[in-house]
């Protein structure tokens, strides 16, 4: 059979085109499911419900775990904000994961910590715990100082020492809405089958935050964090909502994960060796769910209310490193559980969720880049004319813009919609502009991550840097 | 191999489809942007309108309650709203306005709801096809109270939607409908989905009078009641501290399903009394660590002095929570318990017992200071 280059290029482009039809068809399904999920959620919240949860002595107590590595700039403010959360019973457990800066010293000074001989159940092995501190002034604050073992190891150390049946894992730079915990715990109180929940995470860049409390909700002013804000909306506002309804939300963000402690322990906690512990844990959680006997499977819920805000990179260098790491982490988590893919034993998770993530998250960047390269080759070979090439380029841009605008529309239906019409216009503008350069750069970083993982075998975390600081008060000064 | 063999369409046809997709997407995006801005404007206006409506309702309510505005005038003004959705919105706004009034104005506000027909609307909404509307209606009827509302709510305990049943149960509890206690318990009992904490809260809203029906419920054979429902009833009795439940709970502490024994151990700690202390002391040697742990915790709550030797003996228990709760219970016994903790922290042959005693002593600074002073 005589197959020439032109035929190969055209066939490859057609296959990629069909891939994109499938991809955006799935996205459209998720948008619809996400919209209905959001509507159902809002309608089911009854008058006074969160006040009732806040006042009840039966509300499940929570351990809030903050793994911290070299966070001296923001840790005091973050802990102040965490301690001020509106919730009847909780403890804040900061795990200092072998910081080389003054993270621990700042905590000791500001919160009047004293060392105690606290012993936990130690069900999960971790790096050596050097000391445990409790605050004289804040009974709900515990600080664990340990040798460095990565984020997953720090979370496990916190879980070992936690007292309460629910764990909320977050980042040291996360800032919460006052009632974040009340909203997060609601699914657990309504249904004992719920074993884990995630919530909406949005960028905190551009917000005015003092002592870990949000004073002014604003969208980022700089372009890079602004396009990430739109990307987070796409990911959290409809994608995860839709995926949760299909039992396929295989990535609960590590910035806000609530899980029953007994389930966390049954899964042997976070995988300290993983590149991204959050997606690794969520995939393992879904595998565990399908191993449980009985018809009534445990559930993973999604809370379509913004509950948590976290910093996103403001420099291209850090953004590149982050996306490289996320791509490698995604591939690692999926490949470790590749037997779940198209495996009917894992129900809809295996038949839809895993293939969706494997194809549309794991390899979409490589396929898209290949499509761009082949399109240019086809043009050079005279297989397509410039107008046709521009037509497909317009399709790609408009598809991306459609998804972004859908997400912005949906966020208007949440209680955390952007405050001003100006911010709304900024988000819409970013949804369009994203397709002219930023998306393509993001694509290259993800392809780089794929190459680093598959070819170079990189398993490290890259250089972890604080992106910026949002502190505007002198909260870090000693009392 | 060509385009038709792969996609079923020729290249020209594919280009044609893509062109239409581009046009459709472009128009859709424009419409969505316009809709987003329009929706924002509408939502801003509706939120402002609701705020004005609520403020106006508050002012009119105040006038009515102070006698400046007759009930008939108030009803005439509000009854002009005819559309069902509009009336539901009005009911929500009025509910919000009412929640900000004083409790002793509630009876007058109930009459307002009745006279405007909003109460009747809510009763009718209990049969609506939308479970969210039914749940909201139950919430409103719970606020309104009254015999008619209670009858309607009791009927709604058979609602197929669990969230609605929970709201109905909450509404009945808010109205102190003690006779509905067992019906409430059975209505929100589902294996595997049991919102036990929520159910316990609802029963507790009924207050001490709910103890009698719950005791009657527990007096039935276990097989007829189910362990999940028993747990909720036991939790509620424990939190109410009703001593009449002690016999039934002690019997179940000795022989019952695991979750029932745990609940009994907790509840007996809430009730107190020497006999219960004795039963809890025996439960320190239960085969399940969760029962032992809860028994130790309850003994601490009771500050049960006679349990001191037994608590000391379980300090080396293989279960961490058992050791921890036993050490905490010893601390709660005052100086005799502290003496045991200090001695054990230094001399107990079991390392885990020493560790846990040391931890508890350090977590209670006053006890730790006494330890340092006596060292």
CSV table of C-alpha atoms in Angstrom, one decimal, chain B residues 76-348:
chain,number,residue,atom,x,y,z
B,76,UNK,CA,-55.1,43.7,51.3
B,77,UNK,CA,-51.8,45.2,50.4
B,78,UNK,CA,-49.9,41.9,50.3
B,79,UNK,CA,-52.7,39.8,48.7
B,80,UNK,CA,-52.4,41.7,45.5
B,81,UNK,CA,-49.5,39.4,44.5
B,82,UNK,CA,-51.1,36.7,42.5
B,83,UNK,CA,-48.5,34.6,40.6
B,84,UNK,CA,-47.5,31.4,42.5
B,85,UNK,CA,-43.8,32.0,42.1
B,86,UNK,CA,-44.2,35.6,43.1
B,87,UNK,CA,-46.1,34.5,46.2
B,88,UNK,CA,-43.4,32.0,47.1
B,89,UNK,CA,-40.8,34.7,46.9
B,90,UNK,CA,-43.0,36.9,49.0
B,91,UNK,CA,-43.3,34.1,51.6
B,92,UNK,CA,-39.5,33.8,51.6
B,93,UNK,CA,-39.0,37.5,52.1
B,94,UNK,CA,-41.7,37.6,54.8
B,95,UNK,CA,-40.1,34.6,56.5
B,96,UNK,CA,-36.8,36.4,56.5
B,97,UNK,CA,-38.4,39.6,57.9
B,98,UNK,CA,-40.2,37.5,60.5
B,99,UNK,CA,-37.0,35.9,61.7
B,100,UNK,CA,-35.7,39.3,62.6
B,101,UNK,CA,-38.7,40.1,64.8
B,102,UNK,CA,-39.0,39.4,68.5
B,103,UNK,CA,-40.2,35.9,69.5
B,104,UNK,CA,-43.3,37.2,71.3
B,105,UNK,CA,-44.5,38.7,68.0
B,106,UNK,CA,-44.6,35.3,66.4
B,107,UNK,CA,-48.3,34.7,67.1
B,108,UNK,CA,-49.3,37.9,65.4
B,109,UNK,CA,-47.0,37.1,62.4
B,110,UNK,CA,-48.7,33.7,62.1
B,111,UNK,CA,-52.0,35.4,61.6
B,112,UNK,CA,-50.5,37.5,58.9
B,113,UNK,CA,-49.3,34.4,57.1
B,114,UNK,CA,-52.7,32.8,57.5
B,115,UNK,CA,-54.7,35.9,56.4
B,116,UNK,CA,-52.6,36.5,53.3
B,117,UNK,CA,-53.1,32.9,52.2
B,118,UNK,CA,-49.3,32.2,52.4
B,119,UNK,CA,-49.8,29.5,55.0
B,120,UNK,CA,-52.3,27.7,52.8
B,121,UNK,CA,-49.9,28.1,49.9
B,122,UNK,CA,-47.2,26.4,52.0
B,123,UNK,CA,-49.5,23.5,53.0
B,124,UNK,CA,-50.4,23.0,49.3
B,125,UNK,CA,-46.7,23.1,48.4
B,126,UNK,CA,-46.1,20.1,50.5
B,127,UNK,CA,-47.5,18.1,47.6
B,128,UNK,CA,-45.5,19.9,44.9
B,129,UNK,CA,-43.6,17.8,42.5
B,130,UNK,CA,-40.3,19.6,43.3
B,131,UNK,CA,-38.7,18.3,46.5
B,132,UNK,CA,-36.9,21.7,47.0
B,133,UNK,CA,-40.2,23.5,47.1
B,134,UNK,CA,-41.7,20.9,49.5
B,135,UNK,CA,-38.7,21.3,51.8
B,136,UNK,CA,-39.0,25.1,51.8
B,137,UNK,CA,-42.7,24.7,52.5
B,138,UNK,CA,-42.0,22.4,55.4
B,139,UNK,CA,-39.5,25.0,56.8
B,140,UNK,CA,-42.1,27.7,56.6
B,141,UNK,CA,-44.8,25.6,58.2
B,142,UNK,CA,-42.4,24.8,61.0
B,143,UNK,CA,-42.1,28.4,61.7
B,144,UNK,CA,-45.8,29.0,61.6
B,145,UNK,CA,-46.8,26.1,63.9
B,146,UNK,CA,-50.5,25.6,64.5
B,147,UNK,CA,-52.7,22.5,64.4
B,148,UNK,CA,-53.4,22.6,60.7
B,149,UNK,CA,-49.7,22.9,60.0
B,150,UNK,CA,-48.9,20.0,62.3
B,151,UNK,CA,-51.4,17.7,60.6
B,152,UNK,CA,-50.0,18.6,57.2
B,153,UNK,CA,-46.5,18.1,58.3
B,154,UNK,CA,-47.2,14.7,59.8
B,155,UNK,CA,-48.6,13.6,56.5
B,156,UNK,CA,-45.5,14.8,54.8
B,157,UNK,CA,-43.3,12.5,56.9
B,158,UNK,CA,-44.0,9.9,54.2
B,159,UNK,CA,-42.3,12.1,51.6
B,160,UNK,CA,-40.1,10.0,49.3
B,161,UNK,CA,-37.3,12.6,49.4
B,162,UNK,CA,-35.0,12.3,52.5
B,163,UNK,CA,-34.1,16.0,52.6
B,164,UNK,CA,-37.7,16.9,52.6
B,165,UNK,CA,-38.5,14.4,55.4
B,166,UNK,CA,-35.6,15.9,57.4
B,167,UNK,CA,-37.1,19.4,57.0
B,168,UNK,CA,-40.5,18.1,57.9
B,169,UNK,CA,-39.1,16.4,61.0
B,170,UNK,CA,-37.3,19.6,61.9
B,171,UNK,CA,-40.5,21.5,61.5
B,172,UNK,CA,-42.5,19.2,63.7
B,173,UNK,CA,-39.7,19.3,66.3
B,174,UNK,CA,-39.7,23.1,66.3
B,175,UNK,CA,-43.4,22.9,67.1
B,176,UNK,CA,-42.9,20.6,70.0
B,177,UNK,CA,-45.0,17.8,68.5
B,178,UNK,CA,-43.8,15.1,70.9
B,179,UNK,CA,-46.4,12.6,69.7
B,180,UNK,CA,-44.6,12.6,66.3
B,181,UNK,CA,-41.3,11.6,67.9
B,182,UNK,CA,-41.4,8.0,66.9
B,183,UNK,CA,-42.9,8.7,63.5
B,184,UNK,CA,-40.0,11.2,63.0
B,185,UNK,CA,-37.5,8.5,64.0
B,186,UNK,CA,-39.0,6.0,61.6
B,187,UNK,CA,-39.4,8.5,58.8
B,188,UNK,CA,-35.8,9.5,58.6
B,189,UNK,CA,-34.3,6.0,59.2
B,190,UNK,CA,-32.6,4.6,56.2
B,191,UNK,CA,-29.8,2.0,56.3
B,192,UNK,CA,-26.6,3.3,54.7
B,193,UNK,CA,-27.8,6.9,54.4
B,194,UNK,CA,-28.7,7.4,58.0
B,195,UNK,CA,-28.1,11.1,59.0
B,196,UNK,CA,-28.0,10.1,62.6
B,197,UNK,CA,-26.6,13.4,64.0
B,198,UNK,CA,-29.2,15.3,62.2
B,199,UNK,CA,-31.9,13.0,63.4
B,200,UNK,CA,-30.7,13.3,67.0
B,201,UNK,CA,-30.7,17.1,66.8
B,202,UNK,CA,-34.3,17.1,65.5
B,203,UNK,CA,-35.5,14.9,68.4
B,204,UNK,CA,-33.7,17.1,70.9
B,205,UNK,CA,-35.6,20.1,69.6
B,206,UNK,CA,-38.6,18.4,71.1
B,207,UNK,CA,-37.1,18.8,74.5
B,208,UNK,CA,-37.5,16.6,77.7
B,209,UNK,CA,-41.1,15.5,76.8
B,210,UNK,CA,-39.7,13.4,73.9
B,211,UNK,CA,-38.1,11.0,76.4
B,212,UNK,CA,-41.3,9.2,77.1
B,213,UNK,CA,-42.1,8.2,73.5
B,214,UNK,CA,-38.4,7.3,73.0
B,215,UNK,CA,-38.4,5.0,76.0
B,216,UNK,CA,-41.6,3.3,74.7
B,217,UNK,CA,-39.7,2.9,71.4
B,218,UNK,CA,-36.7,1.3,73.0
B,219,UNK,CA,-38.9,-1.0,75.0
B,220,UNK,CA,-39.9,-2.8,71.8
B,221,UNK,CA,-37.8,-5.8,70.8
B,222,UNK,CA,-34.6,-4.8,69.1
B,223,UNK,CA,-35.4,-6.7,65.9
B,224,UNK,CA,-38.5,-4.5,65.4
B,225,UNK,CA,-36.7,-1.2,65.7
B,226,UNK,CA,-33.4,-1.5,63.9
B,227,UNK,CA,-30.0,-0.5,65.4
B,228,UNK,CA,-29.8,2.8,63.5
B,229,UNK,CA,-33.0,4.0,65.0
B,230,UNK,CA,-32.0,2.7,68.4
B,231,UNK,CA,-28.7,4.7,68.2
B,232,UNK,CA,-30.5,7.9,67.6
B,233,UNK,CA,-33.1,7.3,70.3
B,234,UNK,CA,-30.3,6.4,72.8
B,235,UNK,CA,-28.2,9.4,71.8
B,236,UNK,CA,-31.2,11.7,72.4
B,237,UNK,CA,-32.0,10.2,75.7
B,238,UNK,CA,-28.4,10.5,76.8
B,239,UNK,CA,-28.2,14.1,75.9
B,240,UNK,CA,-31.5,14.8,77.7
B,241,UNK,CA,-29.9,13.1,80.7
B,242,UNK,CA,-33.2,11.2,81.5
B,243,UNK,CA,-32.5,8.7,84.3
B,244,UNK,CA,-35.6,6.6,83.4
B,245,UNK,CA,-33.6,5.3,80.4
B,246,UNK,CA,-30.8,3.9,82.6
B,247,UNK,CA,-32.2,0.3,82.9
B,248,UNK,CA,-32.8,0.0,79.2
B,249,UNK,CA,-29.4,1.4,78.3
B,250,UNK,CA,-27.5,-0.8,80.8
B,251,UNK,CA,-29.2,-3.9,79.4
B,252,UNK,CA,-28.2,-2.9,75.8
B,253,UNK,CA,-24.7,-2.0,76.9
B,254,UNK,CA,-24.2,-5.6,77.9
B,255,UNK,CA,-25.6,-7.1,74.7
B,256,UNK,CA,-26.4,-5.2,71.6
B,257,UNK,CA,-25.0,-4.4,68.2
B,258,UNK,CA,-21.6,-2.5,68.4
B,259,UNK,CA,-23.0,0.9,67.5
B,260,UNK,CA,-25.8,0.4,70.0
B,261,UNK,CA,-23.3,-0.4,72.8
B,262,UNK,CA,-21.2,2.6,71.9
B,263,UNK,CA,-24.2,4.8,72.0
B,264,UNK,CA,-25.2,3.4,75.4
B,265,UNK,CA,-21.8,4.0,76.8
B,266,UNK,CA,-22.0,7.6,75.7
B,267,UNK,CA,-25.5,8.1,76.9
B,268,UNK,CA,-24.9,6.6,80.4
B,269,UNK,CA,-22.2,9.2,80.7
B,270,UNK,CA,-24.7,11.9,80.1
B,271,UNK,CA,-27.2,10.5,82.6
B,272,UNK,CA,-24.8,9.8,85.5
B,273,UNK,CA,-25.5,7.9,88.7
B,274,UNK,CA,-23.7,5.3,90.7
B,275,UNK,CA,-25.3,2.3,89.0
B,276,UNK,CA,-24.4,3.6,85.6
B,277,UNK,CA,-20.9,4.2,86.7
B,278,UNK,CA,-20.7,0.6,87.7
B,279,UNK,CA,-22.0,-0.5,84.3
B,280,UNK,CA,-19.5,1.7,82.5
B,281,UNK,CA,-16.7,0.4,84.6
B,282,UNK,CA,-17.5,-3.1,83.4
B,283,UNK,CA,-17.7,-1.8,79.9
B,284,UNK,CA,-14.0,-0.9,80.2
B,285,UNK,CA,-13.3,-4.5,79.5
B,286,UNK,CA,-15.6,-4.9,76.5
B,287,UNK,CA,-14.2,-6.8,73.6
B,288,UNK,CA,-14.5,-3.8,71.2
B,289,UNK,CA,-12.1,-0.9,71.7
B,290,UNK,CA,-14.7,1.6,70.7
B,291,UNK,CA,-17.0,0.6,73.5
B,292,UNK,CA,-14.0,0.6,76.0
B,293,UNK,CA,-13.0,4.1,74.7
B,294,UNK,CA,-16.4,5.5,75.1
B,295,UNK,CA,-16.9,4.0,78.5
B,296,UNK,CA,-13.6,5.6,79.7
B,297,UNK,CA,-14.7,8.9,78.3
B,298,UNK,CA,-18.0,8.7,80.0
B,299,UNK,CA,-16.4,7.7,83.3
B,300,UNK,CA,-14.3,10.9,83.0
B,301,UNK,CA,-17.4,12.9,82.4
B,302,UNK,CA,-19.0,11.4,85.6
B,303,UNK,CA,-15.7,11.8,87.5
B,304,UNK,CA,-16.5,8.3,88.8
B,305,UNK,CA,-14.1,7.8,91.7
B,306,UNK,CA,-14.9,4.0,92.2
B,307,UNK,CA,-13.7,3.5,88.6
B,308,UNK,CA,-10.1,4.6,89.4
B,309,UNK,CA,-8.6,1.1,89.8
B,310,UNK,CA,-10.3,-0.1,86.5
B,311,UNK,CA,-9.1,3.1,84.7
B,312,UNK,CA,-5.6,2.5,85.9
B,313,UNK,CA,-5.7,-1.1,84.7
B,314,UNK,CA,-6.7,-0.1,81.1
B,315,UNK,CA,-3.8,2.5,80.7
B,316,UNK,CA,-1.8,-0.1,78.7
B,317,UNK,CA,-4.8,-1.0,76.5
B,318,UNK,CA,-3.8,-1.7,72.9
B,319,UNK,CA,-6.2,1.0,71.6
B,320,UNK,CA,-4.8,4.5,71.7
B,321,UNK,CA,-8.1,6.1,72.2
B,322,UNK,CA,-8.9,3.8,75.2
B,323,UNK,CA,-5.6,4.8,76.8
B,324,UNK,CA,-6.1,8.4,76.1
B,325,UNK,CA,-9.7,8.6,77.4
B,326,UNK,CA,-8.7,6.5,80.5
B,327,UNK,CA,-5.9,8.9,81.2
B,328,UNK,CA,-8.2,11.9,80.7
B,329,UNK,CA,-10.8,10.2,83.0
B,330,UNK,CA,-8.1,9.8,85.7
B,331,UNK,CA,-7.3,13.5,85.4
B,332,UNK,CA,-11.0,14.3,85.9
B,333,UNK,CA,-10.9,12.5,89.2
B,334,UNK,CA,-8.8,15.2,90.8
B,335,UNK,CA,-5.9,14.5,93.1
B,336,UNK,CA,-6.3,10.8,93.4
B,337,UNK,CA,-6.4,10.4,89.6
B,338,UNK,CA,-3.5,12.8,89.2
B,339,UNK,CA,-1.4,10.8,91.6
B,340,UNK,CA,-2.0,7.7,89.5
B,341,UNK,CA,-1.1,9.6,86.3
B,342,UNK,CA,2.1,10.9,87.8
B,343,UNK,CA,3.1,7.5,89.1
B,344,UNK,CA,2.3,5.8,85.9
B,345,UNK,CA,4.1,8.4,83.8
B,346,UNK,CA,7.3,7.5,85.7
B,347,UNK,CA,6.9,3.9,86.7
B,348,UNK,CA,4.4,2.1,84.7
